[in-house]
Amino acid sequence: ILFEAAEKGELQTQAQLEAQARRMLKDGKAHDAILNFHRQWLQLNHLDTLTKDPAVYPLYNDGLRPLWKDEIERFVEHVIFEDDGSLAALFSADYTFANQELATFYGDDITGDLPTGDQFEKVSVDPSRRAGFLTMSAVMATHANLNQSSPVFRGKFVREQLMCDILPLPPNNLVITPPELDPEKTTREQFEEIGNNPDCASCHLMMNPIGFGFENYDAIGQWRDTQNGKTIDATGEIVAAADDLVGEFDGAVDLGQKLAASSQVAECVTSQWFRFAYNRTVTKDDACNLDQLNEAFAASDFNIRELLVALTQTETFRFRHQVVPGGGDQ
């Protein structure tokens, strides 16, 4: 259909492009593209090679990985195509998808009627423990170590993927190894000690206080109230960010709500989709296009479907550089 429209000269105006974009969003290939984006954005491809120490996590087995992946992909598809399509729902929806095995794995975090077979069903979650993709095992397990949670990995993920901050590289002479498990300390206590190292403090201040907010989730994403006999402290703080992000929060659910309401995060999502859709990095010459996309995204109340349509309305999408004889372009 698209090629036919092109041959007829029906892809000339923004209105014509918009009509085609809306038609294509109803096609199954749109689901594939959106899932591909989220696999890259949330770094879910690491799930394929993920492993955990069974001595520390006896409930873990490699068969959980496809279940985790299935859960988050079904969730993303539902939010974008069947729910309101909002960025807020991605961060804070009070439901997920699970079969009997996955619901058993999550335990009391799944509420209401539970699935009884292999088929995935939409289920409610305890809103004090789970909300949106941030608290799913696919994300929590991916951004953790072999035998312990990682405030560093989780904070880095939020900073780089959700806030679009660029963190400096560690010093070349710095040996980076996670601390050995200490039965007398919580993970937070151990990583707070690392953050106090003068060689590490400047970077870890950007990551660790965010990552601490996920400490209720162990390295396979299961909820925990205590660790090594001590009550989990999941309070955190965001520094050096947009005004609507800076400040303290209590736990990942609270953090997700904070991120969902932030202009910095919304603009980061726009930039991430720009890179994915146009298959290139953002440059200073893209400022006007990004402004256009951010305005359209905000006007739609941050609807992902509308952002995808808006991507077809920019000059970057509609025009290509003219090649000048002798080299260069215009």
Coordinates of C-alpha atoms in Angstrom, one line a residue:
I1 CA 0.0 0.0 0.0
L2 CA 2.8 2.4 0.9
F3 CA 4.6 1.8 -2.4
E4 CA 1.4 2.3 -4.3
A5 CA 0.8 5.6 -2.5
A6 CA 4.4 6.7 -3.4
E7 CA 3.9 5.9 -7.1
K8 CA 0.7 8.0 -7.0
G9 CA 2.5 10.9 -5.4
E10 CA 0.4 10.6 -2.3
L11 CA 3.3 10.9 0.2
Q12 CA 4.0 14.6 -0.4
T13 CA 2.2 16.3 2.4
Q14 CA 2.4 16.0 6.1
A15 CA -1.2 15.0 6.2
Q16 CA -0.6 12.2 3.7
L17 CA 2.3 11.0 5.7
E18 CA 0.3 11.1 8.9
A19 CA -2.5 9.1 7.4
Q20 CA -0.1 6.4 6.3
A21 CA 1.6 6.4 9.7
R22 CA -1.6 5.9 11.5
R23 CA -2.6 3.1 9.2
M24 CA 0.8 1.4 9.7
L25 CA 0.4 1.5 13.5
K26 CA -2.5 -0.9 13.1
D27 CA -0.2 -3.4 11.3
G28 CA 1.5 -6.3 13.1
K29 CA 4.9 -5.0 11.9
A30 CA 4.4 -2.0 14.1
H31 CA 4.3 -4.3 17.1
D32 CA 7.6 -5.8 16.0
A33 CA 9.3 -2.4 15.7
I34 CA 8.1 -1.2 19.0
L35 CA 9.2 -4.3 20.8
N36 CA 12.6 -4.0 19.1
F37 CA 12.9 -0.5 20.3
H38 CA 12.1 -1.5 23.9
R39 CA 14.6 -4.4 23.8
Q40 CA 17.3 -1.9 22.9
W41 CA 16.2 1.0 25.1
L42 CA 15.8 -1.2 28.2
Q43 CA 18.8 -3.3 27.3
L44 CA 16.7 -6.5 27.4
N45 CA 18.9 -8.3 24.9
H46 CA 21.2 -9.1 27.9
L47 CA 18.5 -11.5 29.1
D48 CA 19.5 -14.0 26.5
T49 CA 22.9 -14.7 28.2
L50 CA 21.9 -13.8 31.7
T51 CA 22.7 -16.2 34.6
K52 CA 22.6 -16.1 38.4
D53 CA 24.3 -18.0 41.2
P54 CA 21.9 -20.8 42.2
A55 CA 23.6 -21.0 45.5
V56 CA 22.4 -17.5 46.3
Y57 CA 19.1 -17.7 44.4
P58 CA 17.9 -21.3 44.5
L59 CA 14.6 -20.3 42.8
Y60 CA 16.5 -19.1 39.7
N61 CA 16.6 -21.3 36.6
D62 CA 17.2 -20.4 33.0
G63 CA 13.6 -21.1 32.1
L64 CA 12.6 -17.9 33.9
R65 CA 14.4 -15.7 31.4
P66 CA 11.9 -16.2 28.5
L67 CA 9.0 -15.8 31.0
W68 CA 10.5 -12.4 32.1
K69 CA 11.0 -11.4 28.5
D70 CA 7.4 -12.4 27.6
E71 CA 6.0 -10.5 30.5
I72 CA 7.6 -7.2 29.7
E73 CA 6.9 -7.5 26.0
R74 CA 3.3 -8.3 26.5
F75 CA 3.1 -5.4 28.9
V76 CA 4.6 -2.9 26.5
E77 CA 2.3 -4.0 23.7
H78 CA -0.7 -3.7 25.9
V79 CA 0.1 -0.3 27.2
I80 CA 0.9 1.2 23.7
F81 CA -1.8 -0.5 21.6
E82 CA -4.6 -1.4 24.0
D83 CA -4.3 0.9 27.0
D84 CA -4.0 4.7 26.7
G85 CA -0.5 4.5 25.2
S86 CA 0.9 6.9 27.7
L87 CA 4.5 7.2 29.0
A88 CA 3.0 7.4 32.5
A89 CA 1.4 3.9 32.1
L90 CA 4.7 2.4 31.1
F91 CA 6.2 3.7 34.4
S92 CA 3.3 3.2 36.8
A93 CA 0.6 0.7 35.5
D94 CA -0.9 -1.4 38.3
Y95 CA -0.9 -4.6 36.2
T96 CA 1.4 -7.0 34.4
F97 CA 1.1 -10.3 32.5
A98 CA 2.0 -13.7 33.9
N99 CA 1.3 -17.4 33.6
Q100 CA 1.1 -19.7 36.5
E101 CA 4.8 -20.2 36.8
L102 CA 5.6 -16.5 36.7
A103 CA 2.8 -15.6 39.1
T104 CA 4.2 -18.2 41.5
F105 CA 7.6 -16.7 41.2
Y106 CA 6.3 -13.2 42.0
G107 CA 4.3 -14.6 44.9
D108 CA 2.2 -12.1 46.9
D109 CA 3.2 -9.3 44.5
I110 CA 0.5 -10.6 42.1
T111 CA -3.0 -10.0 43.5
G112 CA -6.5 -11.1 42.6
D113 CA -7.3 -14.2 40.5
L114 CA -4.1 -16.0 39.5
P115 CA -3.4 -17.8 36.2
T116 CA -3.6 -21.5 36.4
G117 CA -1.8 -22.6 33.2
D118 CA 0.9 -21.8 30.7
Q119 CA -1.0 -19.0 29.0
F120 CA -0.2 -15.5 30.0
E121 CA -3.0 -13.4 31.4
K122 CA -3.3 -9.8 32.5
V123 CA -3.0 -9.7 36.3
S124 CA -3.1 -7.0 39.0
V125 CA 0.0 -6.2 41.1
D126 CA 0.4 -4.9 44.6
P127 CA 0.8 -1.2 43.8
S128 CA 3.0 -0.7 46.9
R129 CA 5.6 -3.1 45.4
R130 CA 5.2 -3.2 41.6
A131 CA 4.4 -0.5 39.0
G132 CA 5.3 -0.5 35.3
F133 CA 8.3 -1.9 33.7
L134 CA 10.9 -0.6 36.2
T135 CA 10.0 -3.2 38.8
M136 CA 9.8 -6.2 36.5
S137 CA 12.3 -9.0 36.9
A138 CA 13.4 -8.5 33.2
V139 CA 14.8 -5.1 34.2
M140 CA 15.9 -5.8 37.7
A141 CA 17.7 -9.0 36.9
T142 CA 19.4 -7.5 33.8
H143 CA 20.8 -4.7 35.8
A144 CA 22.2 -6.7 38.6
N145 CA 25.2 -8.9 39.4
L146 CA 25.6 -12.6 39.3
N147 CA 25.0 -13.0 43.1
Q148 CA 23.7 -9.6 44.3
S149 CA 21.7 -6.6 43.3
S150 CA 23.7 -3.6 41.9
P151 CA 22.8 0.0 42.8
V152 CA 25.5 1.0 40.3
F153 CA 24.1 -0.9 37.3
R154 CA 20.5 0.2 38.2
G155 CA 21.4 3.8 38.8
K156 CA 23.5 3.9 35.6
F157 CA 20.6 2.5 33.7
V158 CA 18.2 5.2 34.9
R159 CA 20.8 7.9 34.3
E160 CA 21.7 6.9 30.8
Q161 CA 18.7 5.2 29.3
L162 CA 15.8 7.1 31.0
M163 CA 17.4 10.5 31.7
C164 CA 19.8 10.6 28.7
D165 CA 22.7 11.7 30.9
I166 CA 26.3 11.0 29.8
L167 CA 28.4 9.7 32.6
P168 CA 32.2 10.0 32.6
L169 CA 34.3 6.9 32.2
P170 CA 36.1 5.7 35.4
P171 CA 39.8 6.3 35.7
N172 CA 41.9 3.9 33.6
N173 CA 43.8 2.6 36.6
L174 CA 40.7 1.8 38.6
V175 CA 39.9 -1.9 39.0
I176 CA 36.1 -2.3 39.0
T177 CA 34.9 -5.3 40.8
P178 CA 31.7 -5.7 42.9
P179 CA 32.2 -6.3 46.6
E180 CA 32.3 -9.8 47.9
L181 CA 29.1 -10.9 49.6
D182 CA 29.2 -10.0 53.3
P183 CA 26.7 -11.8 55.5
E184 CA 26.9 -9.0 58.1
K185 CA 26.0 -6.1 55.7
T186 CA 23.3 -5.2 53.2
T187 CA 24.2 -4.5 49.6
R188 CA 23.5 -0.9 50.3
E189 CA 26.0 -0.7 53.1
Q190 CA 28.7 -2.2 50.9
F191 CA 28.1 0.1 48.0
E192 CA 27.9 3.1 50.2
E193 CA 31.5 2.3 51.2
I194 CA 32.5 2.2 47.6
G195 CA 30.8 5.5 47.0
N196 CA 32.9 7.0 49.7
N197 CA 36.1 6.3 47.8
P198 CA 37.4 9.7 46.6
D199 CA 38.3 8.1 43.2
C200 CA 34.8 6.9 42.8
A201 CA 32.6 9.5 44.6
S202 CA 31.9 11.9 41.8
C203 CA 30.4 9.3 39.4
H204 CA 28.8 7.1 42.1
L205 CA 27.0 10.1 43.5
M206 CA 25.1 10.3 40.2
M207 CA 24.2 6.6 40.2
N208 CA 24.2 4.9 43.6
P209 CA 21.5 7.1 45.3
I210 CA 19.2 6.3 42.4
G211 CA 20.1 2.6 42.4
F212 CA 19.4 2.3 46.2
G213 CA 15.8 2.9 45.4
F214 CA 15.6 -0.6 43.9
E215 CA 17.0 -2.4 46.9
N216 CA 13.7 -4.1 47.7
Y217 CA 14.4 -6.2 44.6
D218 CA 17.2 -8.8 44.7
A219 CA 19.3 -9.8 41.7
I220 CA 16.4 -11.9 40.2
G221 CA 13.8 -9.2 40.9
Q222 CA 12.1 -10.8 43.8
W223 CA 10.8 -8.6 46.6
R224 CA 12.6 -8.5 49.9
D225 CA 11.9 -6.6 53.1
T226 CA 15.1 -7.6 54.8
Q227 CA 18.7 -8.6 53.8
N228 CA 21.0 -10.4 56.2
G229 CA 18.6 -9.7 59.1
K230 CA 18.5 -6.0 58.4
T231 CA 15.5 -3.9 57.1
I232 CA 16.0 -2.8 53.6
D233 CA 16.5 1.0 53.1
A234 CA 15.1 1.8 49.7
T235 CA 15.2 5.6 50.0
G236 CA 17.1 7.4 47.3
E237 CA 17.9 10.8 45.8
I238 CA 18.4 12.3 42.4
V239 CA 21.0 15.1 42.1
A240 CA 22.3 17.1 39.1
A241 CA 19.1 16.8 37.1
A242 CA 16.1 18.8 35.9
D243 CA 14.2 20.6 38.7
D244 CA 11.3 18.2 38.4
L245 CA 13.6 15.3 39.1
V246 CA 15.9 16.6 41.8
G247 CA 15.1 15.4 45.3
E248 CA 14.5 12.4 47.5
F249 CA 12.2 9.4 46.8
D250 CA 11.2 6.3 48.7
G251 CA 11.4 3.1 46.7
A252 CA 11.1 2.2 43.0
V253 CA 7.4 2.8 42.8
D254 CA 7.9 6.4 44.0
L255 CA 10.9 6.8 41.6
G256 CA 8.8 5.6 38.7
Q257 CA 6.1 8.2 39.4
K258 CA 8.8 10.8 39.6
L259 CA 10.4 9.8 36.3
A260 CA 7.0 9.6 34.6
A261 CA 6.2 13.2 35.5
S262 CA 9.6 14.6 34.4
S263 CA 10.2 16.7 31.3
Q264 CA 13.8 15.5 31.2
V265 CA 12.6 11.9 31.0
A266 CA 10.0 12.7 28.3
E267 CA 12.6 14.5 26.2
C268 CA 15.0 11.6 26.7
V269 CA 12.3 9.2 25.4
T270 CA 11.9 11.5 22.4
S271 CA 15.6 11.4 21.7
Q272 CA 15.7 7.6 22.1
W273 CA 13.0 7.2 19.6
F274 CA 14.7 9.7 17.3
R275 CA 17.9 7.6 17.3
F276 CA 16.0 4.4 16.8
A277 CA 13.6 5.6 14.0
Y278 CA 16.3 7.5 12.0
N279 CA 19.1 5.0 12.8
R280 CA 21.6 7.7 13.8
T281 CA 22.8 9.8 16.7
V282 CA 21.3 13.1 17.6
T283 CA 23.4 16.2 16.5
K284 CA 23.1 19.9 17.3
D285 CA 21.6 20.3 13.9
D286 CA 18.6 18.3 15.1
A287 CA 17.5 20.8 17.7
C288 CA 14.6 22.1 15.7
N289 CA 13.3 18.6 14.9
L290 CA 13.6 17.6 18.5
D291 CA 11.8 20.7 19.7
Q292 CA 9.0 19.8 17.2
L293 CA 8.8 16.3 18.5
N294 CA 8.9 17.3 22.2
E295 CA 6.0 19.8 21.6
A296 CA 4.0 17.1 19.8
F297 CA 4.7 14.6 22.5
A298 CA 3.6 17.0 25.3
A299 CA 0.5 18.1 23.4
S300 CA -0.6 14.5 23.2
D301 CA -0.2 14.1 27.0
F302 CA 2.9 12.0 26.2
N303 CA 1.2 9.4 24.1
I304 CA 3.7 7.0 22.6
R305 CA 1.6 6.4 19.5
E306 CA 1.3 10.1 18.8
L307 CA 5.1 10.4 19.2
L308 CA 5.6 7.8 16.5
V309 CA 3.2 9.6 14.2
A310 CA 5.1 12.9 14.9
L311 CA 8.4 11.2 13.9
T312 CA 7.0 11.2 10.3
Q313 CA 6.3 15.0 10.4
T314 CA 9.8 16.3 10.8
E315 CA 12.0 17.7 8.1
T316 CA 14.6 15.0 8.9
F317 CA 12.0 12.4 7.9
R318 CA 10.4 14.3 5.0
F319 CA 13.6 15.5 3.2
R320 CA 17.0 14.3 2.5
H321 CA 20.3 16.3 2.1
Q322 CA 21.0 17.3 -1.4
V323 CA 24.4 15.9 -2.6
V324 CA 26.5 18.7 -4.1
P325 CA 28.8 17.7 -7.0
G326 CA 32.4 17.6 -5.8
G327 CA 31.5 16.5 -2.3
G328 CA 29.5 17.7 0.6
D329 CA 25.7 18.1 1.0
Q330 CA 23.2 20.8 1.6

